[in-house]
Tab-separated table of C-alpha atoms and ligand atoms in Angstrom:
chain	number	residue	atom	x	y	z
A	1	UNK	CA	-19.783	-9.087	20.302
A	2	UNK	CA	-20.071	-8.205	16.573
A	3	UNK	CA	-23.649	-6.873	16.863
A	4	UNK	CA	-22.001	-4.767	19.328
A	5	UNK	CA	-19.326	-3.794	17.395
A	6	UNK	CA	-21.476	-2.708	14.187
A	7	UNK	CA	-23.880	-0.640	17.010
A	8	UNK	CA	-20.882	1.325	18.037
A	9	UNK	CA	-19.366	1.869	14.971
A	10	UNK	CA	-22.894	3.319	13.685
A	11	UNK	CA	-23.183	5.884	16.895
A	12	UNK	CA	-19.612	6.758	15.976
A	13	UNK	CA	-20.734	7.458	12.877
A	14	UNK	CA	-24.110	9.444	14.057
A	15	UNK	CA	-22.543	11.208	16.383
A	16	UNK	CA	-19.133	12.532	14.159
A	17	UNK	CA	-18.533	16.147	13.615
A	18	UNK	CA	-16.904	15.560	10.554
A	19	UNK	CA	-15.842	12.366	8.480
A	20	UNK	CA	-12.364	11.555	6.435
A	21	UNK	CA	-12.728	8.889	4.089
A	22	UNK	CA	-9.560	7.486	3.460
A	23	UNK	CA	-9.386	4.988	0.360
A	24	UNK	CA	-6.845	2.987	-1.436
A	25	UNK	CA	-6.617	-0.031	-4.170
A	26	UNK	CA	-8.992	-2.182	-1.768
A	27	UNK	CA	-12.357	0.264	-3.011
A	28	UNK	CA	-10.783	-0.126	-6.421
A	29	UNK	CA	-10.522	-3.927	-6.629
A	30	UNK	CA	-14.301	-4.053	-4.986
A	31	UNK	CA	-15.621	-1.404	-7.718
A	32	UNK	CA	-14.311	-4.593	-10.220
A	33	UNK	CA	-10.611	-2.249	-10.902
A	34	UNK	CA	-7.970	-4.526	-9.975
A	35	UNK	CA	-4.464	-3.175	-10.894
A	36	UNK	CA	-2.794	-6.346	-10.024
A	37	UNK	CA	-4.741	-9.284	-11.614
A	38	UNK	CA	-4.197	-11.167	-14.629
A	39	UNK	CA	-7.330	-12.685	-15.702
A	40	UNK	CA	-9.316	-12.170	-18.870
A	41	UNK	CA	-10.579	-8.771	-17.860
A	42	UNK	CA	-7.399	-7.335	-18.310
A	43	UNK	CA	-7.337	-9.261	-22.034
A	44	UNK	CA	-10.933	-7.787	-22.719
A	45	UNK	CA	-9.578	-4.287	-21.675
A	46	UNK	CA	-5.983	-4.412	-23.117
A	47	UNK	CA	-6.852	-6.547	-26.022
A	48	UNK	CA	-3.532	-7.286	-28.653
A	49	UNK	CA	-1.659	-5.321	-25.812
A	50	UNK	CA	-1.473	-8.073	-23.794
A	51	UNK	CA	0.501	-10.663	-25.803
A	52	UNK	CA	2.447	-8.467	-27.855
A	53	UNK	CA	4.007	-7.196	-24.696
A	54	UNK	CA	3.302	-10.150	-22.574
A	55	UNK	CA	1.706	-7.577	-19.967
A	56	UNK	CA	1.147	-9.244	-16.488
A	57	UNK	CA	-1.441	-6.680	-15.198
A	58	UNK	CA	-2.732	-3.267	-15.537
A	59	UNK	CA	-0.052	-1.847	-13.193
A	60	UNK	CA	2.606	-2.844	-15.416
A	61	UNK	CA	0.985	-1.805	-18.389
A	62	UNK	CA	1.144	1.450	-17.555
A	63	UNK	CA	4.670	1.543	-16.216
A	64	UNK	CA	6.412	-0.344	-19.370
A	65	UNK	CA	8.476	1.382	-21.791
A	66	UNK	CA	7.040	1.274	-25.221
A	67	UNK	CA	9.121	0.905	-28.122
A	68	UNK	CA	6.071	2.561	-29.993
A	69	UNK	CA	4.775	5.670	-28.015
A	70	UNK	CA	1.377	4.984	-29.690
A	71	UNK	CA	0.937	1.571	-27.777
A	72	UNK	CA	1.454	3.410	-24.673
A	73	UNK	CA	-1.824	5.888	-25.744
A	74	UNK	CA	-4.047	2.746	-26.760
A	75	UNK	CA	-3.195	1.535	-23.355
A	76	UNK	CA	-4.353	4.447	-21.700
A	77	UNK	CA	-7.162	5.413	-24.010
A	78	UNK	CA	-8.654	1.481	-23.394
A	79	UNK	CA	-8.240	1.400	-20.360
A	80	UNK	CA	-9.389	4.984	-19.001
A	81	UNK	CA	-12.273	4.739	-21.419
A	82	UNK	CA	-13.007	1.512	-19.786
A	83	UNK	CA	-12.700	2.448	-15.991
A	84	UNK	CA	-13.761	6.153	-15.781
A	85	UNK	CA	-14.948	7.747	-19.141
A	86	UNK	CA	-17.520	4.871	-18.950
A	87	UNK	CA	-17.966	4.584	-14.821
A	88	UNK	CA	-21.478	4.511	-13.554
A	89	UNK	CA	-21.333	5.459	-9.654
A	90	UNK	CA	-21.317	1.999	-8.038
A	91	UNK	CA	-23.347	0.899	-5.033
A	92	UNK	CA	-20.440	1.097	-3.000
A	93	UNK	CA	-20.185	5.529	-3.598
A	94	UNK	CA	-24.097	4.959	-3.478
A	95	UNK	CA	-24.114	3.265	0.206
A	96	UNK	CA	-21.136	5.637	1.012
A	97	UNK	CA	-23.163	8.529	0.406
A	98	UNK	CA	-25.674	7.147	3.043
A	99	UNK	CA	-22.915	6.872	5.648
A	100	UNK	CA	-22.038	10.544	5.058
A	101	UNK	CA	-25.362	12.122	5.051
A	102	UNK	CA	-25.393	15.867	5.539
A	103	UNK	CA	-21.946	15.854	7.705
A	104	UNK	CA	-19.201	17.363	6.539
A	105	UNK	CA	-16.320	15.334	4.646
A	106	UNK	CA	-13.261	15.121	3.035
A	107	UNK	CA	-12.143	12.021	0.629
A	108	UNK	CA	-8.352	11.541	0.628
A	109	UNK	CA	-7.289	8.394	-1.648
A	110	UNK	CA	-4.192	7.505	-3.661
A	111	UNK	CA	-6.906	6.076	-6.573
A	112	UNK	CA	-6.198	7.884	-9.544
A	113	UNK	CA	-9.528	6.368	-11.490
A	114	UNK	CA	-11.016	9.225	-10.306
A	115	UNK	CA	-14.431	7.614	-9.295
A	116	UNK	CA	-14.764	9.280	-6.643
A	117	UNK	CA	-15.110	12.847	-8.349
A	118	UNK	CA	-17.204	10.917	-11.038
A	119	UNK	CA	-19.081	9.953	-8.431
A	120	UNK	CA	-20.222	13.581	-7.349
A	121	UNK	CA	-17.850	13.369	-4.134
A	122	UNK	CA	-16.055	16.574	-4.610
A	123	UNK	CA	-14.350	17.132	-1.181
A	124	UNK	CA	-11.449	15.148	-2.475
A	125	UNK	CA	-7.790	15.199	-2.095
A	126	UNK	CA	-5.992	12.414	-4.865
A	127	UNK	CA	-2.846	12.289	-3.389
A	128	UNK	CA	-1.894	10.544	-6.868
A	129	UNK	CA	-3.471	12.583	-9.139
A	130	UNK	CA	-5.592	10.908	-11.799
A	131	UNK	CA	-5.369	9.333	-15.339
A	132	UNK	CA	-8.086	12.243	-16.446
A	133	UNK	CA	-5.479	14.584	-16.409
A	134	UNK	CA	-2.293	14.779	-18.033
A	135	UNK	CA	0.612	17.803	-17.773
A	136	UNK	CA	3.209	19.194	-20.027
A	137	UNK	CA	6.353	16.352	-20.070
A	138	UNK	CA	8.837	18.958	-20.460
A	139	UNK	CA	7.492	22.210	-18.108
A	140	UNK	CA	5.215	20.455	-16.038
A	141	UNK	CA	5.536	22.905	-13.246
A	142	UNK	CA	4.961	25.502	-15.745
A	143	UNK	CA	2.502	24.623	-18.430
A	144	UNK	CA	-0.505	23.861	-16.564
A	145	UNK	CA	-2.866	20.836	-15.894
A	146	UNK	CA	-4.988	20.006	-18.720
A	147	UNK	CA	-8.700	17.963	-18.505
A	148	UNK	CA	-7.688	15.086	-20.724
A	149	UNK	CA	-11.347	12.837	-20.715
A	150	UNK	CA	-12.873	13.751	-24.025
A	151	UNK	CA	-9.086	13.732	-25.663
A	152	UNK	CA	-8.853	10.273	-24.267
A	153	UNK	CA	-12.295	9.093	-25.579
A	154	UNK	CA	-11.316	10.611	-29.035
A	155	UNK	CA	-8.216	8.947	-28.874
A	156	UNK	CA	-10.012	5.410	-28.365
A	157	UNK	CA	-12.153	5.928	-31.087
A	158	UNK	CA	-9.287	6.516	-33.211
A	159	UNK	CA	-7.292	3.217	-31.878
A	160	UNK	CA	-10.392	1.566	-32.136
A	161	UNK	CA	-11.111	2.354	-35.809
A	162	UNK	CA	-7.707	1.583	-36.663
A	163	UNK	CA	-6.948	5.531	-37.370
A	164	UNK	CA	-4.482	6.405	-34.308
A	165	UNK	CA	-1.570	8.085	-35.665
A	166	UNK	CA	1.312	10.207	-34.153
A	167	UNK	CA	-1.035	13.222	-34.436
A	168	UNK	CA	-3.408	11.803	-32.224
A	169	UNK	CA	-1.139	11.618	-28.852
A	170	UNK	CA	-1.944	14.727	-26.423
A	171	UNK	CA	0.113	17.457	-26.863
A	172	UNK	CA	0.663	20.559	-24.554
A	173	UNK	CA	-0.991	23.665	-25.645
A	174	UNK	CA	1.699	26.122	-24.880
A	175	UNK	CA	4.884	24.109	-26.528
A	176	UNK	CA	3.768	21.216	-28.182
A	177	UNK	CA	5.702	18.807	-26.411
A	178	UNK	CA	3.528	15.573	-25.720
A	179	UNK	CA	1.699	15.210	-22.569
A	180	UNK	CA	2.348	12.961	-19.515
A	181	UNK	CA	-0.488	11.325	-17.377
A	182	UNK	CA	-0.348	13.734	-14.351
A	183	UNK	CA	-0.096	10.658	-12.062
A	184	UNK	CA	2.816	9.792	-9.458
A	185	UNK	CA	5.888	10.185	-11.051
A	186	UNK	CA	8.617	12.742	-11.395
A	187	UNK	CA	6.653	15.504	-14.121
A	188	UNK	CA	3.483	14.921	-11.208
A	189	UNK	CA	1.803	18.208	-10.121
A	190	UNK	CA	0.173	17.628	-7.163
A	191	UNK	CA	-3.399	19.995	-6.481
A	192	UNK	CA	-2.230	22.594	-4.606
A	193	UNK	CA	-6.123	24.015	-4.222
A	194	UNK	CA	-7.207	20.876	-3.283
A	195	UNK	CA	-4.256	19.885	-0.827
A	196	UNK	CA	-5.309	23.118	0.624
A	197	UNK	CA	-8.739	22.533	1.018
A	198	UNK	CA	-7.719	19.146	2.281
A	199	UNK	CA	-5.775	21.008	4.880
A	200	UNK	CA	-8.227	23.543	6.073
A	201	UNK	CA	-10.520	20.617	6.640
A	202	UNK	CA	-7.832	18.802	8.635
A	203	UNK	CA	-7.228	21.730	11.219
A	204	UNK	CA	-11.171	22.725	11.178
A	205	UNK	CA	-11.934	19.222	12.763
A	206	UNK	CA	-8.519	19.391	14.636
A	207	UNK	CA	-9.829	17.944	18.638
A	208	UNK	CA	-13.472	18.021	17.389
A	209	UNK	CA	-15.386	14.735	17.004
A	210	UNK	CA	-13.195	13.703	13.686
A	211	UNK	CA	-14.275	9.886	12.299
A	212	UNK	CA	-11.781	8.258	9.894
A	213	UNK	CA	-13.495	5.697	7.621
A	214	UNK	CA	-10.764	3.434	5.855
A	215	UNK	CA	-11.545	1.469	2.848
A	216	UNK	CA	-9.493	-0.794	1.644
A	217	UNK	CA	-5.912	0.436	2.853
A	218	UNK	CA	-3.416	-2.156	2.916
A	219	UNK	CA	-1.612	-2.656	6.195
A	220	UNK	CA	2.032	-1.016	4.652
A	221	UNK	CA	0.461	1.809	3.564
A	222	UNK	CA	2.499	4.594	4.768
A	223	UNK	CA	1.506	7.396	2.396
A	224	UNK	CA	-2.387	7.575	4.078
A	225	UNK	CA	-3.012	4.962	6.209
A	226	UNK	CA	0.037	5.718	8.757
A	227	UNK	CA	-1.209	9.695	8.258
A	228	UNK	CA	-4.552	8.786	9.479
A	229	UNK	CA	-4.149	6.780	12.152
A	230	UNK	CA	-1.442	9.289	13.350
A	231	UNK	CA	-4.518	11.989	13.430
A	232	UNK	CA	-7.013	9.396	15.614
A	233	UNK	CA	-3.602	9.336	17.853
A	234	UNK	CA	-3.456	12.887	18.404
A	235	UNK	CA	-7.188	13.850	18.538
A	236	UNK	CA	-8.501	11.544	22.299
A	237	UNK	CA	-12.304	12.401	20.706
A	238	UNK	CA	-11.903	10.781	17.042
A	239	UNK	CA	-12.614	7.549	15.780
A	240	UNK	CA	-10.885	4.947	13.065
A	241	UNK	CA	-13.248	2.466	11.438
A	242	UNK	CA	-11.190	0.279	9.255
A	243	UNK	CA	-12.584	-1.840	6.683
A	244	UNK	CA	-9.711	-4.484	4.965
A	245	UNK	CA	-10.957	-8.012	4.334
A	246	UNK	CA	-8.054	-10.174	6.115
A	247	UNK	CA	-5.767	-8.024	6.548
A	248	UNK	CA	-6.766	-5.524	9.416
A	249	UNK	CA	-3.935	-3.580	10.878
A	250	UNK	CA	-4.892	-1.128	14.527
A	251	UNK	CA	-2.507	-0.114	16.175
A	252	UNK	CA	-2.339	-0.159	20.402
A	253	UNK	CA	-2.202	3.172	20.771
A	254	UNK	CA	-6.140	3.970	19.197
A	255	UNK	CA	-7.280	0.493	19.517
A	256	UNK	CA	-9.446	1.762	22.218
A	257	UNK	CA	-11.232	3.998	19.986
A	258	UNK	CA	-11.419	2.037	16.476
A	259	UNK	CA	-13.198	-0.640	14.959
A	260	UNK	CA	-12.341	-3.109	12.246
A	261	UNK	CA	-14.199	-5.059	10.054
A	262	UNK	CA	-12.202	-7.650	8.540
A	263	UNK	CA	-14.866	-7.934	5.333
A	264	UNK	CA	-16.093	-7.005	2.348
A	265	UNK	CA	-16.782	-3.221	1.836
A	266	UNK	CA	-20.375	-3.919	0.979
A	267	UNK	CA	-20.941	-6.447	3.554
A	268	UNK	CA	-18.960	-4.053	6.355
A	269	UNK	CA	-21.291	-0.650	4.472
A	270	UNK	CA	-24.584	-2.642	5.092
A	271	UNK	CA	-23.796	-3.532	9.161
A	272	UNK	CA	-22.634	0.429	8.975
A	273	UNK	CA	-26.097	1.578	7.901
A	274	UNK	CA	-27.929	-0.744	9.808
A	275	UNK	CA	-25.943	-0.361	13.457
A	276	UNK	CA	-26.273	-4.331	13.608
A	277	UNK	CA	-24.333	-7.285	12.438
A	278	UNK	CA	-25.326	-9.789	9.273
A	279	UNK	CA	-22.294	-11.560	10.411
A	280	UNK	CA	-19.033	-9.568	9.204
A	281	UNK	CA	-16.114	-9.914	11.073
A	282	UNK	CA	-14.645	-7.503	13.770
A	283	UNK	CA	-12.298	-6.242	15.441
A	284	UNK	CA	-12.465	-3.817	18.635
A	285	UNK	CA	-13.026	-1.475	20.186
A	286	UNK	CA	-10.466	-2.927	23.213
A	287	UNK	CA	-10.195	-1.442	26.243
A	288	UNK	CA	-6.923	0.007	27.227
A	289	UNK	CA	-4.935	-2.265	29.144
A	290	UNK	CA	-1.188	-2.071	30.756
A	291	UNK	CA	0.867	-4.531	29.076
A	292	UNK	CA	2.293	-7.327	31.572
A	293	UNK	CA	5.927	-6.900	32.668
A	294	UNK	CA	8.640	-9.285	31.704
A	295	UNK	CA	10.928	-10.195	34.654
A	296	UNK	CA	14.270	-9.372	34.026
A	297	UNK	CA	15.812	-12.896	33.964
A	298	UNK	CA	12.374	-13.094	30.940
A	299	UNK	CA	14.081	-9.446	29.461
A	300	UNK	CA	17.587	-11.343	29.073
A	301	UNK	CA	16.286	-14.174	28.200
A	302	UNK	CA	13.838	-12.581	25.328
A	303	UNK	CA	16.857	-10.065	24.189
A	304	UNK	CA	19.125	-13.220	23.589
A	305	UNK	CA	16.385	-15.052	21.270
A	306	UNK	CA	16.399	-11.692	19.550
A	307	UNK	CA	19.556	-10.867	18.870
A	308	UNK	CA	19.788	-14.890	17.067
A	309	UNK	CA	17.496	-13.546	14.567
A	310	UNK	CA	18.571	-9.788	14.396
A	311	UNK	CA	21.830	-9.317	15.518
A	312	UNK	CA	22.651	-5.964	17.284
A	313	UNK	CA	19.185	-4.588	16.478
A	314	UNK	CA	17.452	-1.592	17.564
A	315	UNK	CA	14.159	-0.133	17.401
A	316	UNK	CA	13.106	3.308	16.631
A	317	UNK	CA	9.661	3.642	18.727
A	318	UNK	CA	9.639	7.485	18.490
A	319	UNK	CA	7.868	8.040	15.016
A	320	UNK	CA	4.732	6.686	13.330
A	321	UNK	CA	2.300	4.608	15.017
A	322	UNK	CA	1.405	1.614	12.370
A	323	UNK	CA	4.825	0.401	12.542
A	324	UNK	CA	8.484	1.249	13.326
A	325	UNK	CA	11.573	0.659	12.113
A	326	UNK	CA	14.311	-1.602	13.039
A	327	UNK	CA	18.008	-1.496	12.260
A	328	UNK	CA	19.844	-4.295	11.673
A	329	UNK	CA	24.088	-4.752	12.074
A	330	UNK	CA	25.142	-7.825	10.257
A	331	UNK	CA	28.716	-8.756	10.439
A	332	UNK	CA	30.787	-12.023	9.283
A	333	UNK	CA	30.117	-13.021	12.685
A	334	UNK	CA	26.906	-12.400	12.949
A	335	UNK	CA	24.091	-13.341	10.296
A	336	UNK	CA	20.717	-12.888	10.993
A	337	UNK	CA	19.342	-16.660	10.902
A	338	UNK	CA	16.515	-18.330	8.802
A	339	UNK	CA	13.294	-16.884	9.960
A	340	UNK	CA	9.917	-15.366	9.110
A	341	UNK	CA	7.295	-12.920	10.270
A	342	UNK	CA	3.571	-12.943	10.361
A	343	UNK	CA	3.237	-9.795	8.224
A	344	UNK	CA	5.204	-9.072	4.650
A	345	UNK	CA	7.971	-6.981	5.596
A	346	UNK	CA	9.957	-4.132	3.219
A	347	UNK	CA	14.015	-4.538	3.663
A	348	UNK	CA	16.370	-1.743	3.222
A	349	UNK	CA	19.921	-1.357	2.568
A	350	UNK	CA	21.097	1.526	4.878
A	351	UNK	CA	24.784	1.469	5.074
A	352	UNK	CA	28.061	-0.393	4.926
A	353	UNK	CA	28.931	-3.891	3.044
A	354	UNK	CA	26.047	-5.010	0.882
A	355	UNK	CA	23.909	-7.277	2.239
A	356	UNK	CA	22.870	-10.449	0.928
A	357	UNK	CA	19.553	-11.890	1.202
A	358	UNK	CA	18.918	-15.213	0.967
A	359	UNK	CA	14.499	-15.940	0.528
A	360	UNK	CA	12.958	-19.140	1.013
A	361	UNK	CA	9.069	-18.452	-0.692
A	362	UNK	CA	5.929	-20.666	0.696
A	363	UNK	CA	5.846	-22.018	-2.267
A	364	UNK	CA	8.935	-23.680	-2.972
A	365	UNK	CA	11.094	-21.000	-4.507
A	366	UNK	CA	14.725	-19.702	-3.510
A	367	UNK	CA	15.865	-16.516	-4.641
A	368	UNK	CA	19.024	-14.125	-3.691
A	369	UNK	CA	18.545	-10.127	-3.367
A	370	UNK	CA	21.472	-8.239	-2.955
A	371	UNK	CA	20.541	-4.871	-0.788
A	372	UNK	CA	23.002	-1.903	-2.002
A	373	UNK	CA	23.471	0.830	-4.034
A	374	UNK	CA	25.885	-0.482	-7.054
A	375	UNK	CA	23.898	-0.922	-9.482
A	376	UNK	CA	26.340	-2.982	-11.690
A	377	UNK	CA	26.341	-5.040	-9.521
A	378	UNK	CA	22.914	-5.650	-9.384
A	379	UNK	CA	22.238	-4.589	-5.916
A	380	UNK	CA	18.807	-3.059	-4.811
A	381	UNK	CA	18.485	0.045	-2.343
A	382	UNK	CA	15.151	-2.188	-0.923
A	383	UNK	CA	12.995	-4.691	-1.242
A	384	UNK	CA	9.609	-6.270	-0.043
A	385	UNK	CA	9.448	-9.990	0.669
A	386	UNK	CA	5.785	-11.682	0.728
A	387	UNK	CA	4.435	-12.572	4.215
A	388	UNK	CA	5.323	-16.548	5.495
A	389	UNK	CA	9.021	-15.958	3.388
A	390	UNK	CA	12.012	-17.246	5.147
A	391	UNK	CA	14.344	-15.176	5.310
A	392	UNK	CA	18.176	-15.314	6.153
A	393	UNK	CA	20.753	-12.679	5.828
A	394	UNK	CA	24.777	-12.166	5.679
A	395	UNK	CA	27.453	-9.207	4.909
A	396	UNK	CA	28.767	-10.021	1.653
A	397	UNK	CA	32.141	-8.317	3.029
A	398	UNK	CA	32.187	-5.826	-0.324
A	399	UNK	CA	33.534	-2.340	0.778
A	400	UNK	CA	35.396	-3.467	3.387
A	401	UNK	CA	33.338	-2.442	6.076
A	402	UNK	CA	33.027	-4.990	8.093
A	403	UNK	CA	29.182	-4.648	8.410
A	404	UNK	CA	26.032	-4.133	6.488
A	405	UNK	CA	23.262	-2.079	8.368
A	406	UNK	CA	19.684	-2.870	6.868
A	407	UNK	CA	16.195	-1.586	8.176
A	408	UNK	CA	13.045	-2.922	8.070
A	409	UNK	CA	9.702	-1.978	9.553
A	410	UNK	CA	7.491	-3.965	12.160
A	411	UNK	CA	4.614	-3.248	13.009
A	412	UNK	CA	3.449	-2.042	16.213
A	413	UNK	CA	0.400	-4.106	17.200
A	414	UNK	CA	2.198	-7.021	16.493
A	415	UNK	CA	3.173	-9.937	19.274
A	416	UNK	CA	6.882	-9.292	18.020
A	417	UNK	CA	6.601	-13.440	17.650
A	418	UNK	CA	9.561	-15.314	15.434
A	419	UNK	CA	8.367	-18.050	13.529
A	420	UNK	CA	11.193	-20.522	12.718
A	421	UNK	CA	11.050	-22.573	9.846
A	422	UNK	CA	11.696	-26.540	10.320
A	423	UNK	CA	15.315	-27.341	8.988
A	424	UNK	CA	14.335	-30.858	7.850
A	425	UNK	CA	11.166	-29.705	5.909
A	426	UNK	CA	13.169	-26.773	4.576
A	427	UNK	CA	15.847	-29.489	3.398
A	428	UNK	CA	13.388	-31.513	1.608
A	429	UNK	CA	11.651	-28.516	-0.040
A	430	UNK	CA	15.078	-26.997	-1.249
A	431	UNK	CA	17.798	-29.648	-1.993
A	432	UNK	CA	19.868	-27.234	-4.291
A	433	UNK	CA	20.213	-24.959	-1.268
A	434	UNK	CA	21.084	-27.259	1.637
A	435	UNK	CA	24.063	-25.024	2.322
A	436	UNK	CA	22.643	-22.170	3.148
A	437	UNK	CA	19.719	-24.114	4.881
A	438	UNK	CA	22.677	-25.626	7.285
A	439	UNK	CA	24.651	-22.382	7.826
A	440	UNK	CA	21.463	-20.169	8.757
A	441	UNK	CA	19.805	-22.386	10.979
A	442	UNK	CA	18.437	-22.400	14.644
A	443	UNK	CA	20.397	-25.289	16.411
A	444	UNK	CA	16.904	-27.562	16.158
B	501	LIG	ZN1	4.452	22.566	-22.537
């Protein structure tokens, strides 16, 4: 059915009014930027940087508090320099181009490398920002957004010559205070022209033949990918073509009218162009179908394995399509037993007791997260635990409560399966925690 699926997807494409590109870390990582690796790229970008400061990856590199303000700017300056003052429009923006044609578009991505715009795409909403720009760190709403490439390629030459002083960190015009990437973060000004723009496009193609191309949007995403899918939703004539090597995500609700390819972007770009398959992997379209009915004696029988795992819980089904959330009610009583999910899940304290999180990883390791909102105590407002983790949880009892209510999302397309980890493998991967292994259990 592939060769199918790649034919479709192409007369979608031919036959689209308009097309929104949505795009997120997965273009980056294929156009060679990964934020989260740590291999010797990052040590031929970074340089010194990366064992003075021990930095894991790129994403922390950007987000770590420098004693020296300077070593902040070299990181910048290499790595912008690197990734965007010296970006040459990969095949990837080339082939996208193709897809486009002469229809209209709009880009929307939370990338802030700016490739896109380097790339001559300039129908683009950066939800982020980008790392070409910086603002004012002390009247951001007020001082303007300045262009910050050649400053940055100035300021590399400096670090690289061994010249960088103080004087050489970007400075606002208007009051001399130093300048802040204008990326997300609290001094952030977001586009207003181009959120507009963004907009405009948005109701122009409003029940018109809209096609969403999705590259590389990871299946949490809530920021664009939930967005976007919420527009095919709405609009009974629009399309969703999702491209996410492993970890495709399409919700019931548009499954009908969307396609997946579970590949790489190239490989999934070239089957696009051609209308034919070299092979990728896909997903859909699926034809509607009424899901079966549980008897009621299945109902009680289903609610009772439920309510093991996640005592009292409910689910919210009225809001996004991608995924909902679920509230859980722990008491002393009742502990939500050892168990994981197919997909990574977030966790969030909501209210009450703290909770107390007890993770089992794949790979051996136990750790304890405390969900609440003392911080002296080292409790966490949330948390995201890796898919395949075993999780258990309990009321640690602290305010008095009597309860601790947590949330966490699922998503919708998923078979709502438990899978229950084996107490005697569990036992011999994690002697040290054999208590906890006994007391969260499933009677085996
Ligand atoms: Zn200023």
């Amino acid at each position: 059915m592939t060769n199918q699926a790649a034919k479709t997807a192409k007369q979608w494409i031919d036959d689209a009014d308009a097309i929104l590109v949505t795009a997120s870390n997965g273009l980056s990582i294929s156009e060679g930027l990964n934020l989260f690796a740590n291999d010797q790229k990052l040590r031929d970008v970074l340089g010194d940087l990366v064992d003075k400061y021990h930095l894991p990856n790129l994403l922390t590199a950007f987000g770590y508090k420098y004693p020296d303000p300077l070593d902040y700017w070299r990181v910048v300056a290499r790595t912008v320099e690197y990734y965007s003052n010296n970006y040459e429009t990969s095949n990837y923006m080339l082939d996208l181009k193709k897809i486009i044609g002469d229809k209209p578009y709009f880009v929307w991505t939370s990338n802030v490398d700016h490739h896109f715009a380097l790339a001559d795409f300039n129908n683009l909403f950066e939800i982020e920002g980008n790392w070409l720009e910086g603002v004012c760190s002390k009247h951001p709403d007020k001082h303007g957004v300045y262009k910050l490439s050649s400053k940055i390629h100035e300021l590399y030459q400096k670090d690289q010559a061994g010249t960088l002083t103080e004087a050489g960190i970007p400075k606002c015009d208007k009051c001399g205070a130093p300048l802040a990437l204008n990326t997300a973060s609290e001094v952030f000004q977001i586009n207003q022209d181009k959120l507009n723009d963004f907009q405009n496009f948005i109701e122009d193609y409003e029940n018109k033949n809209l096609l969403v191309l999705e590259l590389g949007i990871g299946p949490r995403n809530q920021m664009i990918k939930a967005p976007s899918m919420q527009l095919v939703a709405a609009d009974p004539k629009s399309h969703y073509i999702s491209i996410n090597k492993g970890e495709l995500f399409i919700p019931d609700q548009i499954k009908d009218r969307s396609i997946g390819f579970s590949a790489a972007i190239g490989d999934a770009f070239r089957e696009l162009l051609a209308g034919r398959s070299f092979g990728a992997h896909t997903e859909g379209p699926v034809k509607k179908q009424p899901k079966p009915e549980l008897s009621p004696e299945e109902k009680a029988k289903q609610e009772a394995v439920m309510q093991k795992f996640y005592p009292n819980y409910m689910v919210d089904q009225s809001t996004r399509p991608g995924s909902y959330p679920m509230y859980l009610m722990i008491d002393k009583d009742h502990h939500s037993l050892l168990h994981t999910v197919q997909y990574g899940q977030s966790w969030m304290y909501s209210i009450g007791d703290a909770a107390l999180v007890h993770c089992f990883t794949q790979d051996g390791n136990y750790y304890q997260v405390r969900l609440g909102l003392d911080k002296s105590k080292n409790e966490v407002h949330g948390f995201y635990a890796d898919p395949g983790t075993f999780v258990a949880i309990e009321t640690t009892g602290n305010n008095g409560v009597g309860f601790s209510q947590v949330s966490t999302d699922i998503p919708v397309g998923g078979d709502g399966a438990i899978l229950v980890p084996r107490k005697d493998k569990l036992l011999q991967l994690f002697p040290n925690q054999r208590d906890i292994i006994e007391r969260f259990s499933v009677d085996q």
